[in-house]
Amino acid sequence: MSKQKILVTGANGQLGTVLSKALIERYGNDSVITSDLRDKANSPNVHEILDATDTAGLKRIITTHGITEIYHLAAVLSAKGEEDPIRTWEINLKSLLSVLSVAAEHMLNKVFFPSSIAVYGGDIRKWDTPQDAPLNPSTVYGISKAAGENWANYYFTKYGLDVRSLRYPGIIGHESLPGGGTTDYAVDIFHKAVQGQKFDCYLHEDATLPMIYMDDAIRATIELMEAPKNCISIRTSYNLQAASFRPKDVAKAIRKFYPDFQIDYKPDFRQDIAASWPYSLDDSKAREDWKWRPQFQLKDIVAEMISELSKQYTKQGYKTCTTI
Ligand code: AKB
């Protein structure tokens, strides 16, 4: 059997930055090739500049490095995607089809494709949205993820390609910044709080959304990818649930550390996107099939984010003072 060699696309993004690090820690520098449109400074492993829609470039990397698995993270997110829907569709779908076709052609062992809560929309059950609820996405990002899930299932059924996927909630972490999502507020709010600044929230105070702490998101991804093949019963994408809360819940939790923290609510177009998404997901299939269990709830997330960001901003010379 050939040595495991992983390619990560979109490795400079919010999830890609932290997932690449975790994969390197787990499998070693030599086993992970990162790639992105942009270079990566001080990378401990091989980093390739790659536009994931460039099939020839992807093939070159796969043959040069003997890639056996791909984590395909490159995508335009929900809010940014609405600025140019056709371009978003092209980038998200073209890159996925490029990855799937090249992976099948080169008989790679596994592919990871991140889907999202954005596949849901319309008239669904909002709490505990079932795994098999109808997909009526409200954004081009959601449409591309819903189509991507079907392509993943198609490649598994037709070519036996072992594609695995998660419907990620909004991801909250301190090591990287999100870019262009509807759930980004839940990271930005901590940066403002720790710097002693007021936060203007683009969502309504009551906009409940499913969220996940980065550590849980990384663990879920690796647990799914390492699960025995016969345990994987969902070949579109698994619902994944960790925590669900509203902006006003985050603000209240932050005030335990910063009693003077101020937030203003100025809902914009992102509020309509958020309103179309579930409040929480029924992830019983993930729990049954590969024993998924989240570890971080809102209070844990708030404590971790404030503690980690305080250290980061203190290093940069900011004065941060928490009361706890
Ligand atoms: C977004 O807000 O677009 C993403 C997502 C939920 O997929 N964070």
Tab-separated table of C-alpha atoms and ligand atoms in Angstrom:
chain	number	residue	atom	x	y	z
A	1	MET	CA	0.000	0.000	0.000
A	2	SER	CA	1.344	3.460	-0.914
A	3	LYS	CA	2.213	5.914	1.874
A	4	GLN	CA	-0.645	8.276	2.724
A	5	LYS	CA	-0.125	11.639	1.014
A	6	ILE	CA	-2.739	14.328	1.555
A	7	LEU	CA	-3.446	17.375	-0.603
A	8	VAL	CA	-5.380	20.244	1.009
A	9	THR	CA	-6.894	22.838	-1.347
A	10	GLY	CA	-7.866	26.241	0.053
A	11	ALA	CA	-5.282	25.661	2.788
A	12	ASN	CA	-4.942	29.383	3.606
A	13	GLY	CA	-8.625	29.764	4.490
A	14	GLN	CA	-10.267	29.800	7.931
A	15	LEU	CA	-10.652	26.016	8.179
A	16	GLY	CA	-7.738	25.166	5.859
A	17	THR	CA	-5.162	26.966	8.021
A	18	VAL	CA	-6.036	25.003	11.151
A	19	LEU	CA	-6.924	21.697	9.495
A	20	SER	CA	-3.605	21.619	7.591
A	21	LYS	CA	-1.752	22.149	10.861
A	22	ALA	CA	-3.728	19.350	12.529
A	23	LEU	CA	-3.105	16.963	9.613
A	24	ILE	CA	0.625	17.764	9.708
A	25	GLU	CA	0.711	17.136	13.470
A	26	ARG	CA	-1.087	13.843	13.003
A	27	TYR	CA	0.537	12.406	9.876
A	28	GLY	CA	3.823	14.345	9.591
A	29	ASN	CA	5.237	17.122	7.394
A	30	ASP	CA	6.003	14.785	4.518
A	31	SER	CA	2.452	13.484	4.337
A	32	VAL	CA	0.686	16.803	3.745
A	33	ILE	CA	0.887	19.091	0.706
A	34	THR	CA	-1.001	22.339	1.172
A	35	SER	CA	-2.226	24.457	-1.725
A	36	ASP	CA	-3.970	27.753	-2.243
A	37	LEU	CA	-4.231	30.588	-4.749
A	38	ARG	CA	-1.701	32.411	-2.581
A	39	ASP	CA	1.663	31.413	-1.171
A	40	LYS	CA	2.087	30.517	2.500
A	41	ALA	CA	4.952	32.084	4.442
A	42	ASN	CA	7.101	29.835	6.677
A	43	SER	CA	5.277	26.675	5.722
A	44	PRO	CA	6.831	23.577	7.416
A	45	ASN	CA	5.604	21.384	4.548
A	46	VAL	CA	5.450	21.642	0.742
A	47	HIS	CA	3.004	24.370	-0.317
A	48	GLU	CA	1.838	24.665	-3.938
A	49	ILE	CA	0.158	27.632	-5.594
A	50	LEU	CA	-2.984	26.165	-7.136
A	51	ASP	CA	-6.207	27.477	-8.577
A	52	ALA	CA	-8.419	24.496	-7.726
A	53	THR	CA	-10.410	24.958	-10.956
A	54	ASP	CA	-7.215	24.276	-12.935
A	55	THR	CA	-7.527	20.545	-13.652
A	56	ALA	CA	-4.120	20.314	-15.352
A	57	GLY	CA	-2.422	21.970	-12.362
A	58	LEU	CA	-4.221	19.622	-9.986
A	59	LYS	CA	-3.134	16.566	-12.025
A	60	ARG	CA	0.462	17.772	-11.983
A	61	ILE	CA	0.442	18.073	-8.178
A	62	ILE	CA	-1.184	14.669	-7.771
A	63	THR	CA	1.386	12.895	-9.929
A	64	THR	CA	4.399	14.899	-8.700
A	65	HIS	CA	3.673	14.201	-5.030
A	66	GLY	CA	1.913	10.824	-5.278
A	67	ILE	CA	-1.229	12.195	-3.622
A	68	THR	CA	-3.562	9.555	-2.133
A	69	GLU	CA	-6.227	11.784	-0.477
A	70	ILE	CA	-7.654	15.250	-1.100
A	71	TYR	CA	-9.311	17.617	1.364
A	72	HIS	CA	-10.980	20.034	-1.015
A	73	LEU	CA	-11.684	23.191	1.010
A	74	ALA	CA	-11.434	25.926	-1.641
A	75	ALA	CA	-14.807	27.677	-2.078
A	76	VAL	CA	-16.517	31.069	-2.101
A	77	LEU	CA	-18.791	31.382	0.978
A	78	SER	CA	-22.434	32.423	1.343
A	79	ALA	CA	-22.334	36.220	1.733
A	80	LYS	CA	-19.409	36.880	-0.611
A	81	GLY	CA	-20.912	34.434	-3.117
A	82	GLU	CA	-23.995	36.626	-3.599
A	83	GLU	CA	-21.848	39.428	-5.077
A	84	ASP	CA	-21.268	37.415	-8.233
A	85	PRO	CA	-23.462	34.310	-8.311
A	86	ILE	CA	-22.244	32.928	-11.651
A	87	ARG	CA	-18.591	33.242	-10.678
A	88	THR	CA	-19.355	31.591	-7.299
A	89	TRP	CA	-21.091	28.694	-9.028
A	90	GLU	CA	-18.205	28.321	-11.463
A	91	ILE	CA	-15.510	28.369	-8.770
A	92	ASN	CA	-17.325	26.095	-6.330
A	93	LEU	CA	-18.583	23.546	-8.847
A	94	LYS	CA	-15.726	23.617	-11.343
A	95	SER	CA	-13.168	23.035	-8.601
A	96	LEU	CA	-15.187	20.194	-7.058
A	97	LEU	CA	-15.715	18.480	-10.420
A	98	SER	CA	-12.045	18.895	-11.164
A	99	VAL	CA	-11.129	17.244	-7.820
A	100	LEU	CA	-13.659	14.410	-8.193
A	101	SER	CA	-12.759	13.575	-11.793
A	102	VAL	CA	-9.003	13.650	-11.165
A	103	ALA	CA	-9.417	11.649	-7.929
A	104	ALA	CA	-11.437	8.976	-9.768
A	105	GLU	CA	-9.001	8.907	-12.700
A	106	HIS	CA	-6.002	8.499	-10.372
A	107	MET	CA	-7.907	6.076	-8.127
A	108	LEU	CA	-7.220	8.091	-4.968
A	109	ASN	CA	-8.145	6.502	-1.647
A	110	LYS	CA	-10.376	9.275	-0.264
A	111	VAL	CA	-11.754	12.768	-0.857
A	112	PHE	CA	-13.175	15.167	1.749
A	113	PHE	CA	-15.763	17.699	0.587
A	114	PRO	CA	-17.062	20.306	3.060
A	115	SER	CA	-20.767	20.977	2.744
A	116	SER	CA	-22.715	23.394	4.915
A	117	ILE	CA	-25.919	24.208	6.778
A	118	ALA	CA	-26.455	26.517	3.759
A	119	VAL	CA	-27.885	23.566	1.798
A	120	TYR	CA	-31.077	24.066	3.811
A	121	GLY	CA	-33.626	26.813	3.304
A	122	GLY	CA	-37.298	27.435	2.772
A	123	ASP	CA	-39.971	25.684	4.728
A	124	ILE	CA	-37.993	23.172	6.810
A	125	ARG	CA	-38.176	22.187	10.469
A	126	LYS	CA	-35.801	24.763	11.984
A	127	TRP	CA	-34.911	22.991	15.241
A	128	ASP	CA	-33.232	19.609	14.784
A	129	THR	CA	-33.512	19.798	11.006
A	130	PRO	CA	-33.556	16.141	9.893
A	131	GLN	CA	-30.703	14.638	7.894
A	132	ASP	CA	-33.043	13.997	4.974
A	133	ALA	CA	-35.014	17.271	5.039
A	134	PRO	CA	-35.488	18.716	1.530
A	135	LEU	CA	-32.668	20.941	0.294
A	136	ASN	CA	-33.977	24.342	-0.836
A	137	PRO	CA	-30.911	26.596	-0.519
A	138	SER	CA	-31.376	30.367	-0.590
A	139	THR	CA	-27.849	31.315	-1.740
A	140	VAL	CA	-25.690	30.348	-4.706
A	141	TYR	CA	-23.165	28.988	-2.188
A	142	GLY	CA	-25.895	26.725	-0.767
A	143	ILE	CA	-26.950	25.683	-4.277
A	144	SER	CA	-23.349	24.789	-5.102
A	145	LYS	CA	-23.000	22.767	-1.875
A	146	ALA	CA	-26.301	20.914	-2.456
A	147	ALA	CA	-25.220	20.081	-6.027
A	148	GLY	CA	-21.760	19.145	-4.719
A	149	GLU	CA	-23.289	16.664	-2.278
A	150	ASN	CA	-25.097	14.968	-5.154
A	151	TRP	CA	-21.895	14.875	-7.201
A	152	ALA	CA	-20.072	13.312	-4.235
A	153	ASN	CA	-22.753	10.629	-4.006
A	154	TYR	CA	-22.632	10.123	-7.786
A	155	TYR	CA	-18.872	9.573	-7.805
A	156	PHE	CA	-19.173	7.119	-4.921
A	157	THR	CA	-21.994	5.171	-6.549
A	158	LYS	CA	-20.702	5.231	-10.104
A	159	TYR	CA	-16.913	5.034	-9.632
A	160	GLY	CA	-16.545	3.764	-6.060
A	161	LEU	CA	-14.657	6.954	-5.081
A	162	ASP	CA	-14.640	7.185	-1.271
A	163	VAL	CA	-15.923	10.765	-0.899
A	164	ARG	CA	-16.903	11.858	2.629
A	165	SER	CA	-18.597	15.084	3.641
A	166	LEU	CA	-19.891	17.157	6.569
A	167	ARG	CA	-22.513	19.890	6.665
A	168	TYR	CA	-20.516	22.356	8.762
A	169	PRO	CA	-22.248	24.914	10.955
A	170	GLY	CA	-20.515	28.323	11.301
A	171	ILE	CA	-16.956	27.680	12.494
A	172	ILE	CA	-15.527	29.721	15.380
A	173	GLY	CA	-11.789	29.772	15.990
A	174	HIS	CA	-8.998	32.062	17.143
A	175	GLU	CA	-6.187	30.935	14.842
A	176	SER	CA	-7.652	32.181	11.555
A	177	LEU	CA	-10.244	34.616	10.265
A	178	PRO	CA	-13.319	33.691	8.267
A	179	GLY	CA	-13.943	35.478	4.983
A	180	GLY	CA	-17.265	36.102	3.313
A	181	GLY	CA	-19.603	33.912	5.361
A	182	THR	CA	-22.914	34.737	7.038
A	183	THR	CA	-21.710	33.238	10.324
A	184	ASP	CA	-18.513	35.376	10.435
A	185	TYR	CA	-20.009	37.639	13.113
A	186	ALA	CA	-19.421	34.894	15.668
A	187	VAL	CA	-15.648	35.262	15.205
A	188	ASP	CA	-15.484	39.031	14.608
A	189	ILE	CA	-17.400	39.768	17.826
A	190	PHE	CA	-14.586	38.295	19.946
A	191	HIS	CA	-11.883	40.308	18.196
A	192	LYS	CA	-13.806	43.515	18.953
A	193	ALA	CA	-14.561	42.516	22.561
A	194	VAL	CA	-10.951	41.664	23.360
A	195	GLN	CA	-9.755	44.965	21.850
A	196	GLY	CA	-12.294	46.838	23.992
A	197	GLN	CA	-14.319	47.959	20.963
A	198	LYS	CA	-18.032	48.107	20.246
A	199	PHE	CA	-19.367	45.524	17.808
A	200	ASP	CA	-21.823	46.320	14.997
A	201	CYS	CA	-23.679	43.102	14.345
A	202	TYR	CA	-25.088	42.606	10.831
A	203	LEU	CA	-27.573	40.016	12.116
A	204	HIS	CA	-30.672	40.487	14.251
A	205	GLU	CA	-30.108	39.880	17.967
A	206	ASP	CA	-32.410	36.829	17.822
A	207	ALA	CA	-30.841	35.149	14.762
A	208	THR	CA	-30.243	31.622	16.071
A	209	LEU	CA	-27.672	29.673	14.061
A	210	PRO	CA	-25.794	26.384	14.462
A	211	MET	CA	-22.106	26.961	15.275
A	212	ILE	CA	-19.097	24.786	16.030
A	213	TYR	CA	-15.792	25.488	17.759
A	214	MET	CA	-12.749	24.935	15.522
A	215	ASP	CA	-11.370	22.102	17.694
A	216	ASP	CA	-14.659	20.215	17.337
A	217	ALA	CA	-14.770	20.903	13.578
A	218	ILE	CA	-11.232	19.560	13.101
A	219	ARG	CA	-11.891	16.502	15.258
A	220	ALA	CA	-15.144	15.752	13.387
A	221	THR	CA	-13.332	15.984	10.045
A	222	ILE	CA	-10.495	13.679	11.054
A	223	GLU	CA	-12.833	11.213	12.807
A	224	LEU	CA	-15.035	11.030	9.707
A	225	MET	CA	-12.054	10.547	7.405
A	226	GLU	CA	-10.517	7.852	9.622
A	227	ALA	CA	-13.768	5.933	10.181
A	228	PRO	CA	-13.892	2.455	8.613
A	229	LYS	CA	-15.486	2.610	5.169
A	230	ASN	CA	-18.307	0.261	6.115
A	231	CYS	CA	-19.447	2.688	8.862
A	232	ILE	CA	-20.190	5.480	6.383
A	233	SER	CA	-23.861	5.238	5.434
A	234	ILE	CA	-24.322	8.830	4.196
A	235	ARG	CA	-22.624	9.576	0.890
A	236	THR	CA	-24.128	13.006	0.314
A	237	SER	CA	-23.140	14.810	3.541
A	238	TYR	CA	-23.605	14.320	7.299
A	239	ASN	CA	-25.526	16.824	9.427
A	240	LEU	CA	-23.178	18.029	12.175
A	241	GLN	CA	-24.455	19.739	15.334
A	242	ALA	CA	-22.425	21.281	18.160
A	243	ALA	CA	-23.920	24.493	19.639
A	244	SER	CA	-26.789	26.825	18.662
A	245	PHE	CA	-27.169	30.393	19.853
A	246	ARG	CA	-28.167	33.971	19.019
A	247	PRO	CA	-25.943	37.053	18.784
A	248	LYS	CA	-27.504	38.331	22.009
A	249	ASP	CA	-26.491	35.094	23.795
A	250	VAL	CA	-22.863	35.612	22.710
A	251	ALA	CA	-22.950	39.258	23.827
A	252	LYS	CA	-24.329	38.240	27.233
A	253	ALA	CA	-21.646	35.559	27.648
A	254	ILE	CA	-18.910	38.037	26.629
A	255	ARG	CA	-20.156	40.520	29.272
A	256	LYS	CA	-19.213	38.015	31.979
A	257	PHE	CA	-15.615	38.820	30.962
A	258	TYR	CA	-16.093	42.385	29.708
A	259	PRO	CA	-19.101	43.922	31.538
A	260	ASP	CA	-18.909	47.100	29.421
A	261	PHE	CA	-18.992	45.289	26.092
A	262	GLN	CA	-21.374	47.027	23.687
A	263	ILE	CA	-23.156	45.681	20.653
A	264	ASP	CA	-25.392	47.399	18.081
A	265	TYR	CA	-27.638	45.466	15.746
A	266	LYS	CA	-27.736	46.664	12.143
A	267	PRO	CA	-29.147	43.760	10.136
A	268	ASP	CA	-28.207	43.742	6.431
A	269	PHE	CA	-28.717	41.245	3.560
A	270	ARG	CA	-26.943	38.569	5.619
A	271	GLN	CA	-29.879	38.529	8.042
A	272	ASP	CA	-32.113	37.147	5.249
A	273	ILE	CA	-29.574	34.410	4.556
A	274	ALA	CA	-29.320	33.533	8.253
A	275	ALA	CA	-33.116	33.486	8.550
A	276	SER	CA	-33.307	30.823	5.836
A	277	TRP	CA	-30.969	28.435	7.703
A	278	PRO	CA	-31.765	25.902	10.445
A	279	TYR	CA	-31.457	26.744	14.166
A	280	SER	CA	-29.970	23.325	14.876
A	281	LEU	CA	-29.417	20.040	13.055
A	282	ASP	CA	-30.341	16.477	13.872
A	283	ASP	CA	-26.943	14.797	13.609
A	284	SER	CA	-27.981	11.361	14.862
A	285	LYS	CA	-26.551	9.667	11.730
A	286	ALA	CA	-23.068	11.082	12.491
A	287	ARG	CA	-23.487	10.025	16.130
A	288	GLU	CA	-24.520	6.492	15.134
A	289	ASP	CA	-22.130	5.879	12.231
A	290	TRP	CA	-18.818	7.264	13.470
A	291	LYS	CA	-19.674	8.219	17.083
A	292	TRP	CA	-19.616	12.007	16.686
A	293	ARG	CA	-19.874	13.934	19.993
A	294	PRO	CA	-19.249	17.699	20.262
A	295	GLN	CA	-17.195	18.971	23.217
A	296	PHE	CA	-17.678	22.752	23.108
A	297	GLN	CA	-20.869	24.630	24.015
A	298	LEU	CA	-21.291	28.434	24.057
A	299	LYS	CA	-19.690	29.028	27.463
A	300	ASP	CA	-16.644	26.906	26.542
A	301	ILE	CA	-16.291	28.675	23.190
A	302	VAL	CA	-16.472	32.134	24.797
A	303	ALA	CA	-13.919	31.246	27.474
A	304	GLU	CA	-11.483	29.766	24.914
A	305	MET	CA	-11.856	32.585	22.382
A	306	ILE	CA	-11.322	35.300	24.984
A	307	SER	CA	-8.383	33.563	26.597
A	308	GLU	CA	-6.621	32.815	23.271
A	309	LEU	CA	-7.312	36.167	21.616
A	310	SER	CA	-6.236	38.043	24.763
A	311	LYS	CA	-2.863	36.302	24.515
A	312	GLN	CA	-2.595	37.176	20.795
A	313	TYR	CA	-3.495	40.840	21.254
A	314	THR	CA	-1.299	41.194	24.341
A	315	LYS	CA	1.642	39.917	22.276
A	316	GLN	CA	0.833	42.598	19.695
A	317	GLY	CA	0.942	45.262	22.403
A	318	TYR	CA	-2.809	45.755	23.072
A	319	LYS	CA	-3.985	46.147	26.672
A	320	THR	CA	-6.713	43.588	27.294
A	321	CYS	CA	-8.278	43.269	30.725
A	322	THR	CA	-10.813	40.621	31.581
A	323	THR	CA	-12.658	40.613	34.893
A	324	ILE	CA	-12.532	36.836	35.311
B	1	AKB	C1	-21.044	30.730	5.754
B	1	AKB	O1	-21.522	31.465	6.624
B	1	AKB	O2	-21.174	30.921	4.539
B	1	AKB	C2	-20.277	29.498	6.191
B	1	AKB	C3	-21.163	28.301	6.276
B	1	AKB	C4	-22.166	28.208	7.343
B	1	AKB	O3	-21.051	27.432	5.467
B	1	AKB	N1	-19.655	29.737	7.455
